Coordinates of C-alpha atoms in Angstrom, one line a residue:
X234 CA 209.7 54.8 259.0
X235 CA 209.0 57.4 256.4
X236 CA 208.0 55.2 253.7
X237 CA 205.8 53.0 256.3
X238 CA 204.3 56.5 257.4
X239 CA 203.1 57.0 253.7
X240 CA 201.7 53.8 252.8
X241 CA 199.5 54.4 256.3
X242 CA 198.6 57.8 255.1
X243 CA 197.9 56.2 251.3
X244 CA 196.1 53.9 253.3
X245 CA 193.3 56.0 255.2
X246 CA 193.6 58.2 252.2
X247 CA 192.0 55.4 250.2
X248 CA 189.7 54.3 252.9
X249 CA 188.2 57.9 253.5
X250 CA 187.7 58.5 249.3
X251 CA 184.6 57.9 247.9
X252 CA 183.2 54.6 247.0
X253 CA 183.9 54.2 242.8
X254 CA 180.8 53.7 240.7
X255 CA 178.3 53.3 243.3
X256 CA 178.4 57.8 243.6
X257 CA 178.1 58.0 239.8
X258 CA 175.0 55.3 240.0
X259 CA 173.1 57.4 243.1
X260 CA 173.4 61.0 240.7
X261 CA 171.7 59.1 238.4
X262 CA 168.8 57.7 241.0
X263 CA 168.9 61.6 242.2
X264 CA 168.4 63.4 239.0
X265 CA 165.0 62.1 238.4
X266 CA 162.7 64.6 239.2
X267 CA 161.2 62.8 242.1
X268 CA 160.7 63.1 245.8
X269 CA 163.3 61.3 247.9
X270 CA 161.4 59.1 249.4
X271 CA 160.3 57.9 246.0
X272 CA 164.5 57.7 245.0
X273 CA 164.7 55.2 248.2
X274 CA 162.1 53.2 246.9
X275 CA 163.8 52.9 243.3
X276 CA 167.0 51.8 244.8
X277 CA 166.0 49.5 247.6
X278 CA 163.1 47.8 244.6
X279 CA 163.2 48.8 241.6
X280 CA 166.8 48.3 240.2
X281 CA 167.3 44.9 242.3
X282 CA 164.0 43.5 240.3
X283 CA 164.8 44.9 237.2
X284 CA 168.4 43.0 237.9
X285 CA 166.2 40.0 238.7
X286 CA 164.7 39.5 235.5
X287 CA 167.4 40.5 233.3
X288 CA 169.8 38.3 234.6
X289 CA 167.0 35.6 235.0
X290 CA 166.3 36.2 231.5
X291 CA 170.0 35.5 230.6
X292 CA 169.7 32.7 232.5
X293 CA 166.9 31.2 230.2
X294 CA 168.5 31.6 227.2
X295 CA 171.7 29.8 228.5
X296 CA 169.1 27.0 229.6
X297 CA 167.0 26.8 226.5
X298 CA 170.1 27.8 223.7
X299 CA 172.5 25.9 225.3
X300 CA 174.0 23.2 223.2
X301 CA 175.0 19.4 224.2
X302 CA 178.3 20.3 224.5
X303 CA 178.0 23.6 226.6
X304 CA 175.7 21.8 229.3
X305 CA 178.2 18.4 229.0
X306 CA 181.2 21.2 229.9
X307 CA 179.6 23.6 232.5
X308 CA 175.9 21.9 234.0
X309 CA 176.5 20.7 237.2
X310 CA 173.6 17.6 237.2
X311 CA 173.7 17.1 233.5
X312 CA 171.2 14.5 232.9
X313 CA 168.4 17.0 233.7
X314 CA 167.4 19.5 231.3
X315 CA 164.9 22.6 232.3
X316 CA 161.4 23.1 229.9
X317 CA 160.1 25.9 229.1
X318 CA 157.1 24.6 231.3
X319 CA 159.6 24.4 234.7
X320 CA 160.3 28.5 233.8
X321 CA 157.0 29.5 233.2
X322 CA 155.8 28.5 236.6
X323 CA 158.7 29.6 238.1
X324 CA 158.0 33.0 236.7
X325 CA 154.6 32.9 237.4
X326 CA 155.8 32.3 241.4
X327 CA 158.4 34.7 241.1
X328 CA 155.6 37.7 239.9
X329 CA 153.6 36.9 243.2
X330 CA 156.6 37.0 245.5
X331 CA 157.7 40.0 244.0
X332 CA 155.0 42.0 243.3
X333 CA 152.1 40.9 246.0
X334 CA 154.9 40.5 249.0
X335 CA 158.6 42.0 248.3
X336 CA 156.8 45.6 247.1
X337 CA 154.7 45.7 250.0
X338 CA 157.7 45.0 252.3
X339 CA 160.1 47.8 250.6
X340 CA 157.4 50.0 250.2
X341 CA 157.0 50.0 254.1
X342 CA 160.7 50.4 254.7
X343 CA 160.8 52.9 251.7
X344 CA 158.3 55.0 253.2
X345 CA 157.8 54.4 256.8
X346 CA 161.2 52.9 258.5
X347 CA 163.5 54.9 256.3
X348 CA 162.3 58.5 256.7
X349 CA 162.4 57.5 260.8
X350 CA 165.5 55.7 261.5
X351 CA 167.6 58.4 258.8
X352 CA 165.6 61.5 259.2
X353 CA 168.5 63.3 256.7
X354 CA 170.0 61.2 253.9
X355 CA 173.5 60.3 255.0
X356 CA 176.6 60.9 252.9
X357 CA 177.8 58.7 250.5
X358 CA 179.5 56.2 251.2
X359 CA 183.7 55.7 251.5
X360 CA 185.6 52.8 251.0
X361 CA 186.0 51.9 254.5
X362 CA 182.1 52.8 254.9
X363 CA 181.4 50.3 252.1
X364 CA 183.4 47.5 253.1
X365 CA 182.1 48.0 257.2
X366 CA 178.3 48.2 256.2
X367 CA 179.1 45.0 253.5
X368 CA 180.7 42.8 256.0
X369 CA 177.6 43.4 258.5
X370 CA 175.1 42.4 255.6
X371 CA 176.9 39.1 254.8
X372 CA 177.2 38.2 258.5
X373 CA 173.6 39.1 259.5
X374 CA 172.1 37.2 256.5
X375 CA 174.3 34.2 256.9
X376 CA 173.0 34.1 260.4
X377 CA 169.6 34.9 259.5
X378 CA 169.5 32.9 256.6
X379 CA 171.4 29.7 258.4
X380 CA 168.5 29.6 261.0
X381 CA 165.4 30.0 259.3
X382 CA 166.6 28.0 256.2
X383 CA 166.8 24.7 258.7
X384 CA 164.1 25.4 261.1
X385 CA 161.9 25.2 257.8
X386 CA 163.6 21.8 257.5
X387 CA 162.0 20.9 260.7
X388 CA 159.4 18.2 259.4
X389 CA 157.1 20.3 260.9
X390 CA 157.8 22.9 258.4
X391 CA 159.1 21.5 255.4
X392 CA 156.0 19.8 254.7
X393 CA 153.9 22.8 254.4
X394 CA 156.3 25.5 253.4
X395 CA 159.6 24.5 252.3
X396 CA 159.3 21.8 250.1
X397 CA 157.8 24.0 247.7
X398 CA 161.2 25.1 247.3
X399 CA 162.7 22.0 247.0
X400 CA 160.2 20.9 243.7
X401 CA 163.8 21.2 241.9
X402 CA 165.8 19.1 243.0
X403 CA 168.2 20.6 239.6
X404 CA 167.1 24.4 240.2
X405 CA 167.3 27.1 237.8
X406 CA 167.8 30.8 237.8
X407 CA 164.2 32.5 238.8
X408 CA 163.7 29.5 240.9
X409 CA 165.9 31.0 243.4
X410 CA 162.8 33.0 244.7
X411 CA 160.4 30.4 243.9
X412 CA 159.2 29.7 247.5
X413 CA 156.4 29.6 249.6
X414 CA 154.9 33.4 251.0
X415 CA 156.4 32.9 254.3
X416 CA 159.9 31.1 253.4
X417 CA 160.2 33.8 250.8
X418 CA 159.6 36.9 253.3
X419 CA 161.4 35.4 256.3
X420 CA 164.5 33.6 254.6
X421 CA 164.7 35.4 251.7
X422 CA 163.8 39.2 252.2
X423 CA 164.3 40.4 255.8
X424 CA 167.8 38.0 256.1
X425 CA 169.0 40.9 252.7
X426 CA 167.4 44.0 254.0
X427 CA 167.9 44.1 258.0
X428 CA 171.9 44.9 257.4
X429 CA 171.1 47.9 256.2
X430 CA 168.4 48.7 258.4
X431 CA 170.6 48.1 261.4
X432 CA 173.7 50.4 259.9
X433 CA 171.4 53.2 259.0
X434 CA 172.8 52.8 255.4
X435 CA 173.0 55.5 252.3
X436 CA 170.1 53.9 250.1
X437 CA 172.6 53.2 247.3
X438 CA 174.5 50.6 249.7
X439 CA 171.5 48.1 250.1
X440 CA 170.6 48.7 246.5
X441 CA 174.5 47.6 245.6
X442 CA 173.5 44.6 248.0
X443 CA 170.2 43.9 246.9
X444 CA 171.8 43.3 243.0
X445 CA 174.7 41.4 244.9
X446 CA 172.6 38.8 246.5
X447 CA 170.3 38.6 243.6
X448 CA 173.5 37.8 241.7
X449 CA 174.6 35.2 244.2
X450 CA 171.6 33.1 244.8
X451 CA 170.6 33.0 241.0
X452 CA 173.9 31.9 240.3
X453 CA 174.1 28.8 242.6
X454 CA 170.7 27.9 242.0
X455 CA 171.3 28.2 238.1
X456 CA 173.0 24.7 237.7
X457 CA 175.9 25.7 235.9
X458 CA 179.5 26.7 237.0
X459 CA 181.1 29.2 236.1
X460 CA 183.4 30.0 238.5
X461 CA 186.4 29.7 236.3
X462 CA 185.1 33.0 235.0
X463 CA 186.0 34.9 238.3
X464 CA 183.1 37.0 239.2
X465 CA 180.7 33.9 239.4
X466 CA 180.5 31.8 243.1
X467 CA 180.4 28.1 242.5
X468 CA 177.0 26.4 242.3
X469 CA 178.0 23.3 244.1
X470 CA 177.1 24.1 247.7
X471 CA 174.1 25.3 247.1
X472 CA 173.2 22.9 244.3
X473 CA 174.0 20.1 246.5
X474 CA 171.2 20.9 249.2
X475 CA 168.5 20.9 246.4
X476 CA 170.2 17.7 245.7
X477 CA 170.3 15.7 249.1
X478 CA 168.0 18.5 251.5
X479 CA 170.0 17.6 254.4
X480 CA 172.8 19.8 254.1
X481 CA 174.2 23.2 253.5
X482 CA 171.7 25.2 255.0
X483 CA 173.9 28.6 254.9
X484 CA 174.6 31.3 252.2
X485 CA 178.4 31.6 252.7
X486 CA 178.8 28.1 254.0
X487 CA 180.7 29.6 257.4
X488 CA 177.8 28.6 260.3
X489 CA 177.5 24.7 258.1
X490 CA 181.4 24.6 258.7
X491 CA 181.1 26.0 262.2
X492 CA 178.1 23.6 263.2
X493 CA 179.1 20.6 261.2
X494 CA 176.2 21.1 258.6
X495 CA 178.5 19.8 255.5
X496 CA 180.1 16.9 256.8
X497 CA 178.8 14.6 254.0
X498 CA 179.1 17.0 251.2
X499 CA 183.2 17.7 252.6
X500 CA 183.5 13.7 252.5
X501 CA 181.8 13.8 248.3
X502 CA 184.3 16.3 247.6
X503 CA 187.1 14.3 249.2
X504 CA 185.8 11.1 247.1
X505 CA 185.5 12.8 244.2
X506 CA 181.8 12.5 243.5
X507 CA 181.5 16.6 244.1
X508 CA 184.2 18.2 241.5
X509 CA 185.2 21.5 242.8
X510 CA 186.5 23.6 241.2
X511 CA 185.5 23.4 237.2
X512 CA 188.7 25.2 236.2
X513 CA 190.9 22.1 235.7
X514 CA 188.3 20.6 233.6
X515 CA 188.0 23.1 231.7
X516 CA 191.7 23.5 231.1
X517 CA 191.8 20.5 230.0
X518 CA 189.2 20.9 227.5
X519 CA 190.9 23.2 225.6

């Protein structure tokens, strides 16, 4: 009983401590010589788009360095090969979503909804905080995401808005965000930032989250796996919407398993014709 005692209390102990890292990143933020309202701003915009293009631009090189070999061992569709034209518009789209509709949208929360719904900035955040506020993030943008991602598959609104989307059917990197204005405000913007809204978050949790899901959906839609590196998710969900349309409409894949949305991307996988995962291929390799 004793020893069960002390694991509990090790236990909360843990969960009440501090998050690691994300403290040390928010002194940072809060050293600059700025209002606070300002140091909201930088986290909940700045550092997610600076993350954007960096890793985008990471990205590019893998797509325009990469040799024969390194696309034969870790592209997904590996007869298609992204030019320097594909990125270039990408970029171009990317720049107008960010700058002419994502700013505009942060700078309102930043601002206005902020300073209203969290008069006093909150504490940061504990483990258990963290891991509470993250699990309401994932779950409101799968569900937010789900939805509007296959109501703009209606054909009345795939036509006009989302098939811009869907110009690559082998997506890249920075053409994660390359979207029309109202898919990319609606299914890509307010599905990220409403978790946060709704918990009343410390400014360095959505931040954390923006990077995350930056990270995530530039991943799958970058055409390469590298899951059997760990920290990366697995393209192949993701990639195989762009590939069929019809299918996979979620971010986490849990409402498409619920409502049946995967059926004949489960059956590929079964056949063989969808490899998942890479890591046996790439034992093999070696």
């Amino acid at each position: 009983m004793q020893a069960d005692s002390h694991v509990t209390a090790k236990i909360q102990q843990f969960l009440r401590g501090e998050m690691p890292l994300l403290g040390a990143c928010w002194q940072r933020i809060e050293a600059l010589p700025i209002a606070e309202d300002h140091r909201v701003f930088i986290a909940l915009f700045v550092v997610p788009l600076v993350w954007f293009y960096f890793y985008g631009f990471l990205l590019f090189l893998v797509d325009m360095l990469g040799s024969p070999e390194f696309r034969a061992r870790y592209k997904v569709q590996k007869s298609i090969v992204i030019n320097s034209g594909e990125y270039w518009n990408a970029f171009k789209v990317s720049l107008f979503n960010w700058f002419f509709l994502t700013l505009p949208y942060i700078y309102s929360i930043s601002y206005y909804v902020v300073p209203r719904l969290v008069p006093s900035m909150p504490p940061l955040p504990t483990v258990w905080v963290f891991v509470r506020d993250m699990a309401v993030y994932i779950l409101m943008e799968e569900v937010m995401f789900y939805f509007s991602h296959r109501a703009l598959h209606h054909p009345s609104l795939y036509g006009p808005i989302h098939k811009f989307h869907h110009k690559y059917t082998a997506p890249f990197g920075i053409a994660a965000i390359y979207a029309h204005p109202i898919e990319h405000l609606l299914s890509n913007v307010v599905p990220v930032s409403v978790g946060s809204l709704v918990m009343r978050s410390h400014p360095v949790l959505p931040m954390f989250w923006g990077v995350l899901a930056l990270f995530n959906t530039m991943t799958v839609h970058s055409g390469y796996d590298f899951s059997h590196w760990g920290v990366f998710p697995a393209p192949y969900f993701h990639d195989w919407h762009h590939e069929r349309f019809n299918e996979n409409f979620g971010a986490i894949q849990v409402l498409d398993w619920l409502l049946g949305t995967n059926q004949q991307y489960l059956k590929a996988i079964r056949a063989g014709d969808v490899y998942i995962p890479r890591r046996d291929d790439a034992s093999k390799s070696r």
